[in-house]
Coordinates of C-alpha atoms in Angstrom, one line a residue:
Chain W
X1 CA -12.4 3.1 6.4
X2 CA -13.5 6.2 4.7
X3 CA -17.1 5.0 5.0
X4 CA -16.8 4.4 8.8
X5 CA -18.7 7.5 9.8
X6 CA -21.6 6.5 7.6
X7 CA -21.9 3.2 9.4
X8 CA -21.9 4.8 12.8
X9 CA -25.0 6.8 13.3
X10 CA -25.5 9.8 15.7
X11 CA -27.5 7.5 17.9
X12 CA -24.7 5.0 18.1
X13 CA -22.1 7.7 18.9
X14 CA -24.3 9.0 21.7
X15 CA -24.8 5.5 23.1
X16 CA -21.0 4.9 23.1
X17 CA -20.4 8.3 24.7
X18 CA -22.9 7.5 27.5
X19 CA -21.2 4.1 28.0
X20 CA -17.8 5.7 28.6
X21 CA -19.3 8.4 30.9
X22 CA -18.7 11.2 28.3
X23 CA -15.0 10.9 28.5
X24 CA -14.6 11.1 24.8
X25 CA -15.9 13.7 22.4
X26 CA -17.9 12.6 19.4
X27 CA -15.0 13.3 17.0
X28 CA -12.7 11.1 19.2
X29 CA -15.3 8.3 19.1
X30 CA -15.4 8.5 15.3
X31 CA -11.6 8.3 15.1
X32 CA -11.6 5.4 17.5
X33 CA -14.2 3.6 15.3
X34 CA -12.0 4.0 12.3
X35 CA -9.2 2.5 14.2
X36 CA -11.4 -0.3 15.5
X37 CA -12.4 -1.2 11.9
X38 CA -8.8 -1.1 10.8
X39 CA -7.8 -3.6 13.5
X40 CA -10.9 -5.8 13.1
X41 CA -9.9 -7.2 9.8
X42 CA -13.0 -9.2 8.9
X43 CA -15.6 -6.9 10.4
X44 CA -16.6 -9.4 13.1
X45 CA -17.5 -6.7 15.6
X46 CA -14.6 -7.4 17.9
X47 CA -10.8 -7.4 17.7
X48 CA -9.2 -10.8 18.4
X49 CA -6.0 -11.3 20.4
X50 CA -4.1 -12.1 17.2
X51 CA -5.1 -8.9 15.6
X52 CA -4.0 -6.9 18.7
X53 CA -0.7 -8.7 18.6
X54 CA -0.2 -7.8 14.9
X55 CA 0.5 -4.3 16.1
X56 CA 4.3 -4.7 16.8
X57 CA 4.4 -1.8 19.2
X58 CA 1.7 -3.5 21.4
X59 CA 3.3 -7.0 21.1
X60 CA 6.5 -5.6 22.4
X61 CA 5.0 -4.2 25.6
X62 CA 5.7 -6.2 28.8
X63 CA 2.1 -5.9 29.9
X64 CA 0.6 -6.9 26.6
X65 CA -0.6 -10.3 27.8
X66 CA -2.3 -8.8 30.8
X67 CA -4.0 -6.1 28.8
X68 CA -5.0 -8.6 26.2
X69 CA -7.0 -10.5 28.7
X70 CA -8.9 -7.3 29.5
X71 CA -9.4 -6.2 25.9
X72 CA -9.7 -9.4 23.9
X73 CA -13.1 -9.8 22.2
X74 CA -14.6 -6.5 23.4
X75 CA -17.1 -4.9 21.1
X76 CA -16.7 -1.3 20.1
X77 CA -18.6 0.1 23.1
X78 CA -16.6 -1.7 25.6
X79 CA -13.4 -1.0 23.7
X80 CA -14.1 2.7 24.1
X81 CA -14.9 2.2 27.7
X82 CA -11.6 0.4 28.2
X83 CA -9.7 3.2 26.7
X84 CA -11.5 5.9 28.6
X85 CA -8.9 6.0 31.3
X86 CA -6.6 7.5 28.7
X87 CA -8.9 10.3 27.9
X88 CA -7.7 13.8 28.7
X89 CA -10.9 14.3 30.7
X90 CA -10.5 11.3 33.0
X91 CA -9.9 12.1 36.6
X92 CA -6.9 10.9 38.5
X93 CA -9.3 8.6 40.4
X94 CA -10.5 7.0 37.2
X95 CA -6.9 6.5 36.1
X96 CA -6.0 4.9 39.4
X97 CA -9.1 2.7 39.1
X98 CA -7.8 1.5 35.7
X99 CA -4.4 0.6 37.2
X100 CA -6.2 -1.2 40.0
X101 CA -8.1 -3.3 37.4
X102 CA -4.9 -4.2 35.7
X103 CA -3.5 -5.5 39.0
X104 CA -6.7 -7.2 40.1
X105 CA -6.7 -9.9 37.4
X106 CA -9.2 -12.1 39.1
X107 CA -11.6 -9.3 39.6
X108 CA -12.3 -9.9 43.3
X109 CA -11.9 -6.3 44.3
X110 CA -8.7 -6.7 46.1
X111 CA -5.0 -6.9 45.1
X112 CA -3.0 -9.4 47.0
X113 CA 0.7 -9.8 47.4
X114 CA 0.7 -12.4 44.6
X115 CA -1.2 -10.1 42.2
X116 CA 1.5 -7.5 42.6
X117 CA 4.1 -10.2 42.2
X118 CA 2.6 -11.3 38.9
X119 CA 2.7 -7.8 37.5
X120 CA 6.3 -7.4 38.7
X121 CA 7.1 -10.7 36.9
X122 CA 5.7 -9.3 33.6
X123 CA 7.7 -6.1 34.0
X124 CA 11.0 -7.6 35.0
X125 CA 11.0 -10.8 33.1
X126 CA 14.0 -13.0 33.6
X127 CA 16.2 -10.2 34.9
X128 CA 15.0 -10.6 38.5
X129 CA 14.6 -13.8 40.3
X130 CA 11.4 -14.7 42.2
X131 CA 13.3 -14.3 45.5
X132 CA 14.5 -10.8 44.5
X133 CA 11.0 -9.8 43.5
X134 CA 9.5 -11.0 46.8
X135 CA 12.2 -9.3 48.8
X136 CA 11.7 -6.0 47.1
X137 CA 7.9 -6.2 47.5
X138 CA 8.0 -7.2 51.1
X139 CA 10.4 -4.4 51.9
X140 CA 8.4 -1.6 50.3
X141 CA 5.1 -3.0 51.7
X142 CA 6.5 -3.0 55.1
X143 CA 7.8 0.5 54.8
X144 CA 4.3 1.6 53.7
X145 CA 2.7 -0.1 56.6
X146 CA 1.4 -3.2 54.9
X147 CA 2.4 -6.8 55.3
X148 CA 2.6 -9.8 52.9
X149 CA -0.8 -10.9 53.9
X150 CA -2.5 -7.6 53.4
X151 CA -5.0 -7.1 50.6
X152 CA -4.9 -3.7 48.9
X153 CA -8.2 -2.2 48.0
X154 CA -9.0 0.6 45.6
X155 CA -8.9 3.1 48.5
X156 CA -5.5 1.9 49.5
X157 CA -4.3 2.6 45.9
X158 CA -5.7 6.1 46.0
X159 CA -4.2 6.7 49.4
X160 CA -0.8 5.6 48.4
X161 CA -1.1 8.5 46.0
X162 CA 1.7 7.6 43.8
X163 CA 2.9 10.2 41.4
X164 CA 1.5 9.1 38.2
X165 CA 3.7 9.7 35.2
X166 CA 3.3 13.0 33.5
X167 CA 2.3 11.2 30.3
X168 CA -0.5 9.2 31.8
X169 CA -2.0 12.2 33.6
X170 CA -2.0 14.5 30.7
X171 CA -2.4 12.1 27.9
X172 CA -5.3 12.6 25.6
X173 CA -6.4 10.9 22.5
X174 CA -5.1 13.8 20.5
X175 CA -1.6 13.3 21.8
X176 CA -1.7 9.6 21.2
X177 CA -2.9 10.0 17.6
X178 CA -0.6 13.0 16.9
X179 CA 2.5 11.2 17.9
X180 CA 2.4 8.9 15.0
X181 CA 1.9 11.6 12.5
X182 CA 5.5 12.9 12.9
X183 CA 7.1 9.6 12.7
X184 CA 10.8 9.9 13.1
X185 CA 13.3 10.0 10.4
X186 CA 15.5 7.2 11.6
X187 CA 18.7 8.5 10.2
X188 CA 20.5 5.2 10.7
X189 CA 18.5 2.2 11.5
X190 CA 20.0 -0.5 13.5
X191 CA 19.3 -4.1 14.2
X192 CA 20.8 -5.6 17.3
X193 CA 20.8 -9.1 16.1
X194 CA 17.4 -9.5 14.8
X195 CA 15.3 -7.2 16.9
X196 CA 13.5 -4.2 15.6
X197 CA 12.9 -0.9 17.4
X198 CA 9.7 0.9 17.7
X199 CA 9.8 4.5 18.7
X200 CA 7.6 7.6 19.1
X201 CA 8.2 11.3 19.1
X202 CA 7.7 12.8 22.5
X203 CA 4.3 14.3 21.7
Chain H
X1 CA 24.4 5.6 36.1
X2 CA 26.2 3.0 34.0
X3 CA 24.2 -0.2 33.9
X4 CA 24.7 -2.2 30.9
X5 CA 21.2 -1.7 29.6
X6 CA 21.7 2.1 29.8
X7 CA 24.9 1.9 27.7
X8 CA 23.0 -0.2 25.2
X9 CA 20.2 2.4 25.1
X10 CA 22.6 5.2 24.6
X11 CA 24.2 3.4 21.7
X12 CA 20.9 2.8 20.2
X13 CA 19.7 6.3 20.7
X14 CA 22.7 7.9 19.2
X15 CA 22.6 5.6 16.2
X16 CA 18.9 6.3 15.6
X17 CA 19.1 9.9 16.5
X18 CA 16.0 10.0 18.5
X19 CA 14.9 9.6 22.1
X20 CA 13.7 6.2 23.1
X21 CA 11.6 6.7 26.2
X22 CA 12.0 3.8 28.4
X23 CA 9.8 2.9 31.3
X24 CA 11.3 4.9 34.1
X25 CA 12.7 8.3 33.3
X26 CA 15.6 7.4 35.6
X27 CA 13.8 8.4 38.8
X28 CA 16.1 8.1 41.8
X29 CA 15.7 8.1 45.4
X30 CA 14.5 5.3 47.6
X31 CA 12.1 2.8 46.3
X32 CA 8.6 3.4 47.7
X33 CA 5.5 1.3 47.3
X34 CA 4.0 4.0 45.1
X35 CA 6.9 3.6 42.6
X36 CA 6.6 -0.1 42.5
X37 CA 2.9 0.0 41.8
X38 CA 3.1 2.7 39.2
X39 CA 2.8 1.0 35.8
X40 CA 1.4 4.1 34.1
X41 CA 4.3 4.6 31.6
X42 CA 4.0 1.1 30.3
X43 CA 0.2 1.4 30.1
X44 CA 0.4 4.7 28.2
X45 CA 2.7 3.0 25.7
X46 CA 0.4 0.1 25.3
X47 CA -2.7 2.2 24.8
X48 CA -0.8 4.4 22.4
X49 CA 0.0 1.4 20.3
X50 CA -3.7 0.3 20.4
X51 CA -5.0 3.7 19.3
X52 CA -2.5 4.3 16.5
X53 CA 0.7 2.9 15.4
X54 CA 3.0 3.6 12.6
X55 CA 3.4 0.0 11.4
X56 CA -0.3 -0.4 10.5
X57 CA -0.3 2.9 8.7
X58 CA 2.3 1.6 6.2
X59 CA -0.2 -1.0 4.9
X60 CA -3.3 1.1 4.8
X61 CA -4.8 1.6 1.4
X62 CA -5.5 5.3 0.9
X63 CA -7.8 5.6 -2.0
X64 CA -8.1 9.0 -3.7
X65 CA -10.9 11.2 -2.4
X66 CA -14.3 10.6 -4.0
X67 CA -15.5 13.5 -6.1
X68 CA -18.8 12.2 -7.4
X69 CA -20.9 13.5 -4.5
X70 CA -22.8 16.1 -6.5
X71 CA -25.9 16.2 -8.7
X72 CA -23.9 17.0 -11.9
X73 CA -20.7 15.3 -10.9
X74 CA -22.5 12.0 -10.3
X75 CA -23.8 11.5 -13.9
X76 CA -20.4 12.4 -15.2
X77 CA -18.9 9.8 -13.0
X78 CA -21.4 7.2 -14.2
X79 CA -20.5 8.1 -17.7
X80 CA -16.9 7.6 -16.8
X81 CA -17.6 4.2 -15.3
X82 CA -19.4 3.2 -18.5
X83 CA -16.5 4.3 -20.7
X84 CA -14.0 2.6 -18.4
X85 CA -15.7 -0.7 -18.1
X86 CA -17.3 -1.1 -21.5
X87 CA -14.9 0.7 -23.8
X88 CA -11.5 1.0 -22.3
X89 CA -11.4 -2.4 -20.5
X90 CA -12.2 -4.5 -23.6
X91 CA -9.8 -2.4 -25.7
X92 CA -7.1 -3.1 -23.1
X93 CA -7.9 -6.8 -22.9
X94 CA -7.5 -6.9 -26.7
X95 CA -4.2 -5.1 -26.6
X96 CA -3.0 -7.5 -23.9
X97 CA -4.1 -10.5 -25.9
X98 CA -2.4 -9.3 -29.0
X99 CA 0.7 -8.6 -27.0
X100 CA 0.7 -12.1 -25.6
X101 CA 0.1 -13.7 -29.0
X102 CA 3.1 -11.8 -30.5
X103 CA 5.2 -12.6 -27.5
X104 CA 4.4 -16.3 -27.4
X105 CA 4.7 -16.7 -31.2
X106 CA 8.2 -15.2 -31.0
X107 CA 9.4 -16.5 -27.7
X108 CA 8.7 -20.2 -28.2
X109 CA 10.5 -20.4 -31.5
X110 CA 13.4 -18.4 -30.3
X111 CA 13.7 -20.4 -27.2
X112 CA 13.8 -23.7 -28.9
X113 CA 15.4 -22.9 -32.3
X114 CA 18.3 -20.9 -31.0
X115 CA 19.2 -23.4 -28.3
X116 CA 22.7 -23.5 -29.5
X117 CA 23.4 -19.8 -29.9
X118 CA 23.0 -18.7 -26.3
X119 CA 24.1 -15.1 -26.6
X120 CA 21.8 -14.4 -29.5
X121 CA 18.9 -16.2 -27.8
X122 CA 19.3 -14.3 -24.6
X123 CA 19.4 -11.1 -26.5
X124 CA 16.1 -11.9 -28.2
X125 CA 14.5 -13.2 -25.0
X126 CA 15.5 -10.0 -23.2
X127 CA 13.9 -7.9 -25.9
X128 CA 10.8 -10.0 -25.9
X129 CA 10.4 -9.7 -22.1
X130 CA 10.7 -6.0 -22.4
X131 CA 8.1 -6.0 -25.1
X132 CA 5.5 -8.0 -23.2
X133 CA 6.1 -5.7 -20.2
X134 CA 5.4 -2.7 -22.4
X135 CA 2.2 -4.3 -23.5
X136 CA 1.3 -4.9 -19.9
X137 CA 1.9 -1.3 -19.0
X138 CA -0.1 -0.2 -22.0
X139 CA -3.0 -2.4 -20.8
X140 CA -3.4 -0.2 -17.8
X141 CA -2.5 3.0 -19.7
X142 CA 0.6 3.4 -17.7
X143 CA 2.0 6.9 -17.8
X144 CA 5.5 6.3 -16.6
X145 CA 8.2 9.0 -16.6
X146 CA 11.7 7.8 -16.2
X147 CA 14.3 10.2 -14.8
X148 CA 18.0 9.7 -14.7
X149 CA 20.5 7.6 -16.7
X150 CA 19.2 4.2 -17.8
X151 CA 20.7 1.2 -16.1
X152 CA 23.7 -0.2 -17.8
X153 CA 24.8 -3.8 -17.9
X154 CA 27.9 -4.1 -15.8
X155 CA 29.1 -6.7 -13.3
X156 CA 29.2 -6.1 -9.6
X157 CA 26.2 -3.9 -9.4
X158 CA 22.7 -4.4 -7.9
X159 CA 19.6 -2.3 -8.2
X160 CA 17.3 -1.6 -5.3
X161 CA 13.9 0.0 -5.3
X162 CA 11.0 0.6 -3.0
X163 CA 8.1 -1.8 -3.3
X164 CA 4.4 -0.9 -3.7
X165 CA 3.0 -3.7 -5.9
X166 CA 4.1 -6.4 -8.2
X167 CA 3.6 -4.0 -11.1
X168 CA 6.8 -2.2 -9.9
X169 CA 8.7 -5.0 -11.5
X170 CA 6.8 -4.7 -14.8
X171 CA 7.3 -1.0 -14.9
X172 CA 11.0 -1.3 -14.4
X173 CA 11.3 -4.3 -16.7
X174 CA 9.8 -2.6 -19.7
X175 CA 12.8 -0.3 -19.7
X176 CA 15.5 -2.8 -18.8
X177 CA 15.3 -6.5 -18.6
X178 CA 16.2 -7.1 -14.9
X179 CA 16.7 -10.3 -13.2
X180 CA 14.7 -10.1 -10.1
X181 CA 14.6 -11.9 -6.8
X182 CA 11.1 -12.8 -5.9
X183 CA 8.9 -14.8 -3.7
X184 CA 7.4 -17.7 -5.5
X185 CA 3.7 -17.2 -5.9
X186 CA 0.9 -19.7 -6.6
X187 CA -1.4 -19.7 -9.5
X188 CA -0.9 -18.2 -12.9
X189 CA 1.7 -15.8 -11.6
X190 CA 3.8 -18.7 -10.5
X191 CA 3.5 -20.2 -13.9
X192 CA 4.8 -17.1 -15.5
X193 CA 7.5 -17.0 -13.0
X194 CA 8.8 -20.5 -13.7
X195 CA 8.7 -20.2 -17.5
X196 CA 9.4 -16.7 -18.8
X197 CA 11.1 -15.0 -15.9
X198 CA 13.4 -18.0 -15.6
X199 CA 14.9 -16.9 -18.9
X200 CA 16.0 -13.5 -17.7
X201 CA 17.7 -15.2 -14.8
X202 CA 15.3 -14.6 -11.9
X203 CA 16.1 -16.1 -8.5
X204 CA 13.4 -17.6 -6.2
X205 CA 13.1 -17.8 -2.5
X206 CA 10.6 -18.9 0.1
X207 CA 9.9 -16.3 2.8
X208 CA 9.3 -19.0 5.4
X209 CA 12.5 -20.9 4.9
X210 CA 15.2 -19.4 7.0
X211 CA 17.9 -21.7 5.9
X212 CA 17.2 -20.6 2.4
X213 CA 19.2 -17.4 3.2
X214 CA 22.7 -18.8 2.8
X215 CA 21.9 -20.5 -0.4
X216 CA 20.2 -17.4 -1.6
X217 CA 23.2 -15.2 -0.7
X218 CA 25.5 -17.5 -2.7
X219 CA 23.1 -17.4 -5.7
X220 CA 23.0 -13.6 -5.6
X221 CA 26.8 -13.4 -5.3
X222 CA 27.3 -15.7 -8.3
X223 CA 24.8 -13.8 -10.4
X224 CA 26.3 -10.4 -9.7
X225 CA 29.8 -11.6 -10.6
X226 CA 28.7 -12.8 -14.1
X227 CA 29.1 -10.1 -16.7
X228 CA 26.7 -11.9 -19.0
X229 CA 23.8 -11.9 -16.5
X230 CA 21.1 -9.4 -16.5
X231 CA 21.4 -6.7 -13.9
X232 CA 19.9 -7.8 -10.6
X233 CA 16.9 -6.0 -9.1
X234 CA 16.1 -6.4 -5.4
X235 CA 13.2 -5.0 -3.3
X236 CA 14.9 -4.8 0.1
X237 CA 11.7 -3.9 1.9
X238 CA 10.6 -7.5 1.5
X239 CA 6.9 -6.7 1.3
X240 CA 4.5 -4.3 -0.4
X241 CA 4.1 -0.9 1.3
X242 CA 1.5 1.7 0.5
X243 CA 3.8 4.2 -1.2
X244 CA 3.6 6.8 1.5
X245 CA 6.1 5.2 3.8
X246 CA 9.2 3.0 3.6
X247 CA 9.9 0.2 6.0
X248 CA 13.4 -0.9 7.0
X249 CA 15.5 -2.3 4.3
X250 CA 16.9 -5.8 4.8
X251 CA 20.6 -5.7 5.0
X252 CA 21.0 -9.3 3.8
X253 CA 21.0 -9.6 0.1
X254 CA 21.6 -6.3 -1.6
X255 CA 23.9 -4.6 0.9
X256 CA 26.3 -7.4 1.8
X257 CA 27.4 -8.4 -1.7
X258 CA 30.4 -6.1 -2.0
X259 CA 29.1 -4.4 -5.0
X260 CA 27.7 -1.0 -6.1
X261 CA 24.1 -0.4 -5.1
X262 CA 22.1 1.7 -7.6
X263 CA 18.9 3.0 -5.9
X264 CA 15.7 3.4 -7.9
X265 CA 12.8 5.4 -6.4
X266 CA 9.2 4.8 -7.6
X267 CA 6.4 7.1 -6.7
X268 CA 2.8 6.5 -7.9
X269 CA 0.5 9.4 -8.4
X270 CA -2.8 8.5 -6.8
X271 CA -4.8 10.8 -9.0
X272 CA -6.6 8.1 -10.9
X273 CA -5.9 4.9 -9.0
X274 CA -4.1 3.8 -5.9
X275 CA -1.5 1.3 -7.1
X276 CA -0.8 -0.2 -3.7
X277 CA -1.3 -3.9 -3.7
X278 CA -2.8 -4.8 -0.3
X279 CA -1.9 -8.5 -0.5
X280 CA -3.9 -9.2 2.6
X281 CA -7.1 -7.8 1.0
X282 CA -7.0 -8.8 -2.6
X283 CA -5.4 -11.3 -4.9
X284 CA -3.1 -10.1 -7.7
X285 CA -5.7 -10.8 -10.3
X286 CA -8.3 -8.5 -8.6
X287 CA -5.6 -5.9 -8.2
X288 CA -4.7 -6.1 -12.0
X289 CA -8.4 -5.9 -12.9
X290 CA -8.8 -2.8 -10.8
X291 CA -5.9 -1.2 -12.6
X292 CA -7.3 -2.2 -15.9
X293 CA -10.6 -0.6 -15.2
X294 CA -9.2 2.8 -14.1
X295 CA -8.2 5.6 -16.3
X296 CA -4.5 5.4 -15.9
X297 CA -1.6 4.5 -13.7
X298 CA 0.7 7.5 -13.3
X299 CA 4.1 7.1 -11.8
X300 CA 7.6 8.5 -11.7
X301 CA 10.7 6.4 -11.7
X302 CA 14.0 7.9 -10.7
X303 CA 17.3 6.2 -11.3
X304 CA 19.6 7.5 -8.7
X305 CA 23.3 7.8 -8.3
X306 CA 25.0 4.5 -7.5
X307 CA 26.3 4.1 -4.0
X308 CA 29.1 2.2 -2.5
X309 CA 29.6 1.2 1.1
X310 CA 31.7 3.7 2.8
X311 CA 34.7 2.6 4.9
X312 CA 33.7 1.9 8.4
X313 CA 30.0 1.7 7.5
X314 CA 28.1 -1.4 8.5
X315 CA 25.8 -3.1 6.1
X316 CA 22.8 -1.9 8.1
X317 CA 24.0 1.7 8.0
X318 CA 24.5 1.4 4.3
X319 CA 21.0 0.0 3.8
X320 CA 19.6 2.9 5.8
X321 CA 21.6 5.5 3.9
X322 CA 20.2 4.1 0.6
X323 CA 16.7 4.0 2.1
X324 CA 17.1 7.6 3.0
X325 CA 18.1 8.5 -0.5
X326 CA 15.1 6.7 -2.0
X327 CA 12.7 8.1 0.5
X328 CA 13.8 11.7 0.0
X329 CA 13.6 11.4 -3.7
X330 CA 10.1 9.8 -3.8
X331 CA 8.8 11.9 -0.9
X332 CA 8.1 8.9 1.4
X333 CA 8.2 8.9 5.2
X334 CA 10.6 6.5 6.9
X335 CA 9.4 4.1 9.5
X336 CA 11.7 2.1 11.8
X337 CA 9.9 -1.2 11.4
X338 CA 10.7 -4.4 9.7
X339 CA 8.2 -5.2 6.9
X340 CA 8.2 -8.9 7.8
X341 CA 6.4 -8.1 11.0
X342 CA 3.4 -8.3 8.8
X343 CA 3.8 -12.0 8.9
X344 CA 5.4 -12.6 12.3
X345 CA 5.6 -11.3 15.8
X346 CA 8.5 -9.0 16.9
X347 CA 11.4 -10.7 18.5
X348 CA 11.3 -10.8 22.3
X349 CA 14.6 -8.9 22.6
X350 CA 13.0 -5.5 22.7
X351 CA 10.6 -6.4 25.5
X352 CA 13.6 -7.9 27.3
X353 CA 15.5 -4.7 27.0
X354 CA 12.6 -2.9 28.8
X355 CA 12.5 -5.6 31.4
X356 CA 16.2 -5.3 32.0
X357 CA 16.0 -1.6 32.4
X358 CA 13.1 -1.9 34.8
X359 CA 14.9 -4.6 36.9
X360 CA 18.1 -2.7 37.1
X361 CA 16.4 0.4 38.2
X362 CA 14.4 -1.4 40.8
X363 CA 17.4 -3.2 42.3
X364 CA 19.5 -0.1 42.3
X365 CA 16.9 2.0 44.1
X366 CA 16.3 -0.7 46.6
X367 CA 19.9 -0.3 47.8
X368 CA 19.6 3.5 48.2
X369 CA 18.9 4.7 51.7

């Protein structure tokens, strides 16, 4: 890990920077490379799904399977491009594009009723029935002027102009790295049955 | 705002003394399409985990900074390498061999000849185990400073320590012959375990066998009750951590035995070598060889004040309190993860908590006009 920078030449860094539309500084790319090498245990050049899932905080995330499909087997350049939506320099449009990509799992450029339903299923798990999910979705779509048969395009997403969470809009690599430096002093740990809790300091 | 998941969150938050941010910062108001489609908090958490997470940091080897990057420092370093590999290493191997010869030539007779006189035999065996551990420590020029009162042999007490490498056990064993509870290893280590360590009363377990737990707890309880047995040493982290952090202590085992828990804190000085055994990256033999070809292994061992479970304290709280004591003493940061996540995936319960919170929020807001 200490020798990561020596493996990445200036030319490599610039190539990666270009690929992610200059959304990351060179220092950030070097840090990302160190992280990439840390996750890619046998230096294959990509991170396997299993290695992603070995990060407990990621495995616990409801959208982990969906994100895994997008990020599994990417080489470093594409890995950085994937994460570029989380850069501090990314525009709101770029962030919304990323969210659109997460919804549009079959990559056909449009998000259908079922696509949204799938994501809802990931987020709500067994705590909402399929009927409840459909009912909620149909209702809000109707109120926004869409129907069950409508397909949402990227423009629709932008138009809907939802209020992105403060974290997402202002997050930068620095914040995401920094959070784990002051890890919390869990004064009293707890185990509800056998599950473990992962936490982070609010930036 | 009293859904059951929120009550659970509050309980959890107050116990852990931190703020868990869940998916929706309790937004209220009618549910709109924009709210339903907004998955950005979850995405931020996921990307945060991809970019950096505290669990992986616990198992990262942090070697000491290289200092040989200079025209005159480099030859000095080369000289150092020559001395270490061609003078120190053979000398150490020699010391170790002599130690083993002395040990085996005394242990085998004692073990067989004194079969009838158990008490005397145990006393000799104990002394011999301490001796061979001292030889081991000498073979990597261990500079170990012990602080605090030496462990005494009393019933109803258990020793716990943080875990960095298998050599923790050797360092502690050279001062007091502990009985330890260990994972059975393959190879020559396993051989040592089944012959010599058996005599000090060590207890074996298999990490993968869950049913093992009850049998194990019973064995531990029996051991602790016996006044004749060697004091029991447990590493509650369950896995080797890189000596900058501590992972959560397992409550089962040390903290549920109704006895006094004596914490021991071990801190290695990385100045000459990093003593962390990254079991994913190297075998124990390679790890030992690395130690034997470095200048010295420097560490501090603190024997801390024995603790008893306070009335009204749960086993988990007790374990965390002891972990706090050890972490503060050794200057380690605490991390709220279970060490065994190294080998397995986290339980789905945490994800379910998030899903529950999301669902409840959605359904509630749907009703609002």
